[in-house]
CSV table of C-alpha atoms in Angstrom, one decimal:
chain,number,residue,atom,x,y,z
A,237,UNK,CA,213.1,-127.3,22.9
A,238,UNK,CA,211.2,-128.4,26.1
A,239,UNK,CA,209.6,-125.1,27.1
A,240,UNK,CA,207.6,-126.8,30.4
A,241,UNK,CA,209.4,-129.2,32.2
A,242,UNK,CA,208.4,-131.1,34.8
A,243,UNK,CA,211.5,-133.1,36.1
A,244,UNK,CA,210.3,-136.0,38.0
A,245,UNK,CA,208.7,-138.3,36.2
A,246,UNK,CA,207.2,-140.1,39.4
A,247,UNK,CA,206.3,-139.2,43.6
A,248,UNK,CA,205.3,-141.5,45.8
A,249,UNK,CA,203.8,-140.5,49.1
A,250,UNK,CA,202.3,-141.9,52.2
A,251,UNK,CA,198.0,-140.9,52.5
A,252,UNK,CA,198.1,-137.6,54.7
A,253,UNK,CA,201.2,-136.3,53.9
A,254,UNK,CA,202.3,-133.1,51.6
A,255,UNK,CA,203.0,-134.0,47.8
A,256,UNK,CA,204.6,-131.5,45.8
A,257,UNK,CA,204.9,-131.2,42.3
A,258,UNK,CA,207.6,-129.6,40.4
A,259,UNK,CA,207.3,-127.9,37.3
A,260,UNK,CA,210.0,-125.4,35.4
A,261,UNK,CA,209.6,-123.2,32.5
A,262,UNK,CA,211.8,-121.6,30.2
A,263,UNK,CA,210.0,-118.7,28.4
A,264,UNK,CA,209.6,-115.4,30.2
A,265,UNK,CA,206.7,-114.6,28.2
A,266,UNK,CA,204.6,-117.5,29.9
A,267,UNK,CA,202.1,-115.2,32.2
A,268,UNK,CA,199.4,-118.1,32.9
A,269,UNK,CA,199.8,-121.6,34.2
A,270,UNK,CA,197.6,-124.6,34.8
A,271,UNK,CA,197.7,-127.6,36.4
A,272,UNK,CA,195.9,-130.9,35.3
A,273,UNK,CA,195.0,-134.2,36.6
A,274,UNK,CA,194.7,-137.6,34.6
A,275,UNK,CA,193.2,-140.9,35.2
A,276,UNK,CA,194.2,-143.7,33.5
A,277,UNK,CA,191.9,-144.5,30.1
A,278,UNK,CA,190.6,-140.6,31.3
A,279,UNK,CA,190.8,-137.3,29.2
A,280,UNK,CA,193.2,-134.4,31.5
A,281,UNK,CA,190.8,-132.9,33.9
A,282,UNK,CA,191.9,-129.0,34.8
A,283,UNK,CA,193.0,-128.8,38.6
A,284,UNK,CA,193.7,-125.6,39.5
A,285,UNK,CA,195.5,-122.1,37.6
A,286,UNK,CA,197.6,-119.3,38.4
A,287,UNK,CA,198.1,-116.0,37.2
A,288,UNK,CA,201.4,-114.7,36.6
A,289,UNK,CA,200.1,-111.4,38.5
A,290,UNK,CA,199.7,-114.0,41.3
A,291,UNK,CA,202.2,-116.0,43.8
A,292,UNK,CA,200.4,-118.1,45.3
A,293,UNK,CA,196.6,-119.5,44.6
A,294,UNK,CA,194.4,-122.3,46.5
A,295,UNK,CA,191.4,-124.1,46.3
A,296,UNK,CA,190.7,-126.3,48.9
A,297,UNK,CA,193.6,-129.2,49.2
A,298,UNK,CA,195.4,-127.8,46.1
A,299,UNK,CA,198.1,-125.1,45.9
A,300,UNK,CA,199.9,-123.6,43.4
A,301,UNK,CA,202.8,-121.3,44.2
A,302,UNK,CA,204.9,-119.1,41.0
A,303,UNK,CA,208.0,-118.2,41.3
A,304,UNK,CA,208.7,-115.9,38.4
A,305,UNK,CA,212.3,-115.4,39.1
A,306,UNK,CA,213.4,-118.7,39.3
A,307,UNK,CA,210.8,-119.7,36.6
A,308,UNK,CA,209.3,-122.6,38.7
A,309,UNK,CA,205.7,-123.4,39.9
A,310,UNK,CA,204.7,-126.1,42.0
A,311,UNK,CA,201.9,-127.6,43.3
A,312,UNK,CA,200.9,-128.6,47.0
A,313,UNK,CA,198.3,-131.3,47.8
A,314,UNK,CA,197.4,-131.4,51.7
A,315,UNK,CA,196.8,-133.7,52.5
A,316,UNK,CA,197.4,-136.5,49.9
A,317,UNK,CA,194.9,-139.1,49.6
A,318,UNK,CA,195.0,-142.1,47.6
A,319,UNK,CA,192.4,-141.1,45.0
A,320,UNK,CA,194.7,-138.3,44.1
A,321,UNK,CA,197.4,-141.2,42.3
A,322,UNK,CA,197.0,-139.6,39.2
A,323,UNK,CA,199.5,-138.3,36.1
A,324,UNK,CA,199.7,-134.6,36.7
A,325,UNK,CA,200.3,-131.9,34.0
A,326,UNK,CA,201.6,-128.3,34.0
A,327,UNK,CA,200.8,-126.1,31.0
A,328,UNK,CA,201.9,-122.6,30.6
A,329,UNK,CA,200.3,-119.9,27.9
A,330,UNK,CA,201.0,-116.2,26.9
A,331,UNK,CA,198.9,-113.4,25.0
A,332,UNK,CA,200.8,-114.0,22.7
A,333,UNK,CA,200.2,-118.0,21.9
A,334,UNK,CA,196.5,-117.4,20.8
A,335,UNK,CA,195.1,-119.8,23.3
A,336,UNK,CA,197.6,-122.7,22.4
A,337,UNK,CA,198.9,-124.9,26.1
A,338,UNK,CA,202.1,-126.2,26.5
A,339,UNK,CA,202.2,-128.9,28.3
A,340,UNK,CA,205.1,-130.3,30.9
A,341,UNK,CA,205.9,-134.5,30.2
A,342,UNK,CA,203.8,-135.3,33.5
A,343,UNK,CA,204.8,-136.6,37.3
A,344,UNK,CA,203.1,-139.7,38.0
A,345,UNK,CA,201.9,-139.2,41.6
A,346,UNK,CA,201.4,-142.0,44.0
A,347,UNK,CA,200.0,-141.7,47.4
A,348,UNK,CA,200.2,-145.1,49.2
A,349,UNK,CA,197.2,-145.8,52.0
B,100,UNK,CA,176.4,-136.9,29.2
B,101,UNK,CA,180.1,-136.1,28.7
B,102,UNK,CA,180.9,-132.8,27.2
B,103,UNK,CA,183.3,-134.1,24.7
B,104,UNK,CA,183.2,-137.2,23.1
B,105,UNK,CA,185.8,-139.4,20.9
B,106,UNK,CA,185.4,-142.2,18.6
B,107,UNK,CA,186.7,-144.8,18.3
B,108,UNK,CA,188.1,-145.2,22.2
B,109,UNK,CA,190.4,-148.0,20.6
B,110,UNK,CA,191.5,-148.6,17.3
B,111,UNK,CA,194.3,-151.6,15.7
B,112,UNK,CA,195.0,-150.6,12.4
B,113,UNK,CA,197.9,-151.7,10.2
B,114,UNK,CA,200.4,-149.7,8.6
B,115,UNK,CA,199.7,-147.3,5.4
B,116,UNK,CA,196.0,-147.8,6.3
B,117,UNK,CA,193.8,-144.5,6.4
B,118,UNK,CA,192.1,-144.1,9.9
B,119,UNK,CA,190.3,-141.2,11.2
B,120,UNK,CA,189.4,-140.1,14.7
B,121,UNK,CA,186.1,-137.9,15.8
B,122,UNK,CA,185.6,-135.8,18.5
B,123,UNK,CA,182.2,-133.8,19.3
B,124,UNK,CA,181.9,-131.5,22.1
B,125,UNK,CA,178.4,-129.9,23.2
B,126,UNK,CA,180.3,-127.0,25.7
B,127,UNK,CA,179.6,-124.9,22.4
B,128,UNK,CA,183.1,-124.0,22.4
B,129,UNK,CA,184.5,-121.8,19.2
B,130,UNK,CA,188.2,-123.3,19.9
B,131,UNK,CA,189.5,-127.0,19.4
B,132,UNK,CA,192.0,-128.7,19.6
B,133,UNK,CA,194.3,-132.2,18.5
B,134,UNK,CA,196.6,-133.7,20.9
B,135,UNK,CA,199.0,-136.8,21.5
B,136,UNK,CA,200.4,-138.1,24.3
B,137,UNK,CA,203.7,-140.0,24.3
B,138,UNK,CA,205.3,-142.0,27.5
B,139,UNK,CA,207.7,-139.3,28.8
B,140,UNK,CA,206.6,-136.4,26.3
B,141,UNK,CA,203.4,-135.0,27.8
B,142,UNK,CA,200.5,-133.8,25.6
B,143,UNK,CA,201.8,-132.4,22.3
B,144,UNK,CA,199.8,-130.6,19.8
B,145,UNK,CA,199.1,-131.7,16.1
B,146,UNK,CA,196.6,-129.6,15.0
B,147,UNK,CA,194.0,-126.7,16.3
B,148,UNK,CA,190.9,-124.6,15.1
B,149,UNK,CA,189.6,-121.5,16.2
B,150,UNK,CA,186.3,-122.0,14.0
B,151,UNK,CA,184.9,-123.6,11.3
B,152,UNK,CA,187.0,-121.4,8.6
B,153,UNK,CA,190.3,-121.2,10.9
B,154,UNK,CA,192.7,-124.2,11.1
B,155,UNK,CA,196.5,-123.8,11.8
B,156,UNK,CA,199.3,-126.8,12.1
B,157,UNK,CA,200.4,-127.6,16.2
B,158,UNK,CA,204.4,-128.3,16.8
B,159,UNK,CA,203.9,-132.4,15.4
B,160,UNK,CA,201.0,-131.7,12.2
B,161,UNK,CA,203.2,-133.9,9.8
B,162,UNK,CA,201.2,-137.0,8.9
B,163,UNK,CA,197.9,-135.7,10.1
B,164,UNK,CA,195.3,-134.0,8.5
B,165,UNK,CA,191.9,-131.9,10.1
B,166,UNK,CA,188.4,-131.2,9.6
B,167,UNK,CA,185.9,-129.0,11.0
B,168,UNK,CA,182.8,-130.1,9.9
B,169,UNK,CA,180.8,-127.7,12.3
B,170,UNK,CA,181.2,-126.0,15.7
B,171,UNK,CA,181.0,-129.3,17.4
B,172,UNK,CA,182.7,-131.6,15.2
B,173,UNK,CA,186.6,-131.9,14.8
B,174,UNK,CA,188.0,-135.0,12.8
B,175,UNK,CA,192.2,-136.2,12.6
B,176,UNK,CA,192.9,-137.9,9.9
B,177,UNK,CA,196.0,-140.5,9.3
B,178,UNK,CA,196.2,-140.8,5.4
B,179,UNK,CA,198.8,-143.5,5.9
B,180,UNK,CA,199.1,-144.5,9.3
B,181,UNK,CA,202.9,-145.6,10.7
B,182,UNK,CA,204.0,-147.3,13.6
B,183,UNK,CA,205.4,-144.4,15.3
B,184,UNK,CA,201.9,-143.1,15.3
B,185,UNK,CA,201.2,-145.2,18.2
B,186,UNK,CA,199.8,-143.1,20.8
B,187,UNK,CA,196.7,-141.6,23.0
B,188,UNK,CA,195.3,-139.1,20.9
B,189,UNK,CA,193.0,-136.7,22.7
B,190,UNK,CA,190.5,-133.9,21.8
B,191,UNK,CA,190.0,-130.2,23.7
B,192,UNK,CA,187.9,-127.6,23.5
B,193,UNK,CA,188.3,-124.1,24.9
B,194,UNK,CA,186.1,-120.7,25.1
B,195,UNK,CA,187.7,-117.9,23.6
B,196,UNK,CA,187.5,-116.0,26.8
B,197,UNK,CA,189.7,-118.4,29.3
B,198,UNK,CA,192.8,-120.4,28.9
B,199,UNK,CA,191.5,-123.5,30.3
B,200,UNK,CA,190.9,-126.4,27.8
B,201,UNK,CA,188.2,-129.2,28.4
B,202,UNK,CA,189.8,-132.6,27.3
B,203,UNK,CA,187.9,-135.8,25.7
B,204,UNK,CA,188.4,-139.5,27.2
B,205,UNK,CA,191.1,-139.9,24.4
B,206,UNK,CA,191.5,-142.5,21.5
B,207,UNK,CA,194.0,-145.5,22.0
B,208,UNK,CA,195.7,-145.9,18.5
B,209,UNK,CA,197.7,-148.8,17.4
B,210,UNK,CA,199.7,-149.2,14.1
B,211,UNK,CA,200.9,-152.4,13.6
């Protein structure tokens, strides 16, 4: 049972444009998400979070908007540059998961020059 | 220097050989934690420890085996290594106090 699913397995987008990343979950309980980035032959490298007390949160290029109705997060890159071609993660935790991640299967992001 | 190291980076092995894989982290993190990482499955967790005396079985433990020799030191084990082992194998750390988990560069395993 895929808890965190992320749908697309692959973007592609032109350099300055908007990529956005999908990411759906099926457990209510989740009430913190995360985003990560991976390199190939690189570890996952933590992007950016949200709290499920939150909506919306942004650091700098990066978004990430919750929808806890529709059980959906995404994340916004603006603009896309080509050093952000990456695998990107979702993981989603609860209280009640004693620091455990669950982790989405990953959208292979491509941002063409 | 990188917070958490793994060794080997890449290993061949054949099957029903015994390999095991090391990670060390200097964050001084209490929590670690086992992962693989399959084409089209994301990162799935095989085992995690909370400290040296506390270790508990992820979603995909069967065929693996864990040691925490200290604080900074988390080994897998494969007693018998299988082909459908084949995967990146990756160590975390986390603090107790935040959700977000530091990862190593990962291990490429191969079981011929």
């Amino acid at each position: 049972d895929q808890q965190v699913k992320q749908n697309s397995p692959s973007l592609s987008v032109q350099e300055g444009r908007i990529s956005i990343l999908n990411c759906d979950y099926t457990n209510s309980m989740f009430d913190y998400f995360l985003w990560y980035k991976k390199y190939p032959a690189e570890g996952p490298t933590f992007l950016i979070s949200i709290s499920s007390i939150k909506d919306k949160n942004e650091d700098g290029r990066f978004t990430v908007f919750l929808n806890k109705s529709a059980k959906h997060l995404s994340l916004h890159i603006v603009p896309s540059q080509p050093g952000d071609s990456a695998v990107y993660f979702c993981a989603a935790t609860h209280p009640g998961n004693t620091g455990k991640l669950i982790f989405g299967q990953g959208t292979t992001l491509q941002v063409k020059p | 220097d990188a917070d958490v190291t793994q060794t080997p980076r890449n290993r061949i092995t054949k099957t029903g050989k015994r390999i095991m894989l090391e990670c060390s982290q200097t964050k001084g993190h209490d929590r670690m934690y086992w992962y693989r990482q399959d084409p089209g499955l994301g990162l799935r967790l095989i085992y995690y420890s909370f400290d040296v005396k506390d270790i508990n079985k992820g979603e995909i433990s069967d065929g693996y085996s864990v040691s925490r020799q200290a604080q900074a030191k988390f080994s897998l084990s494969l007693e018998s290594a299988i082909p459908n082992q084949t995967a990146l194998y990756f160590c975390a750390t986390s603090d107790f106090y935040y959700n977000e988990q530091f990862f190593g560069p990962g291990t490429r395993l191969t079981v011929l």
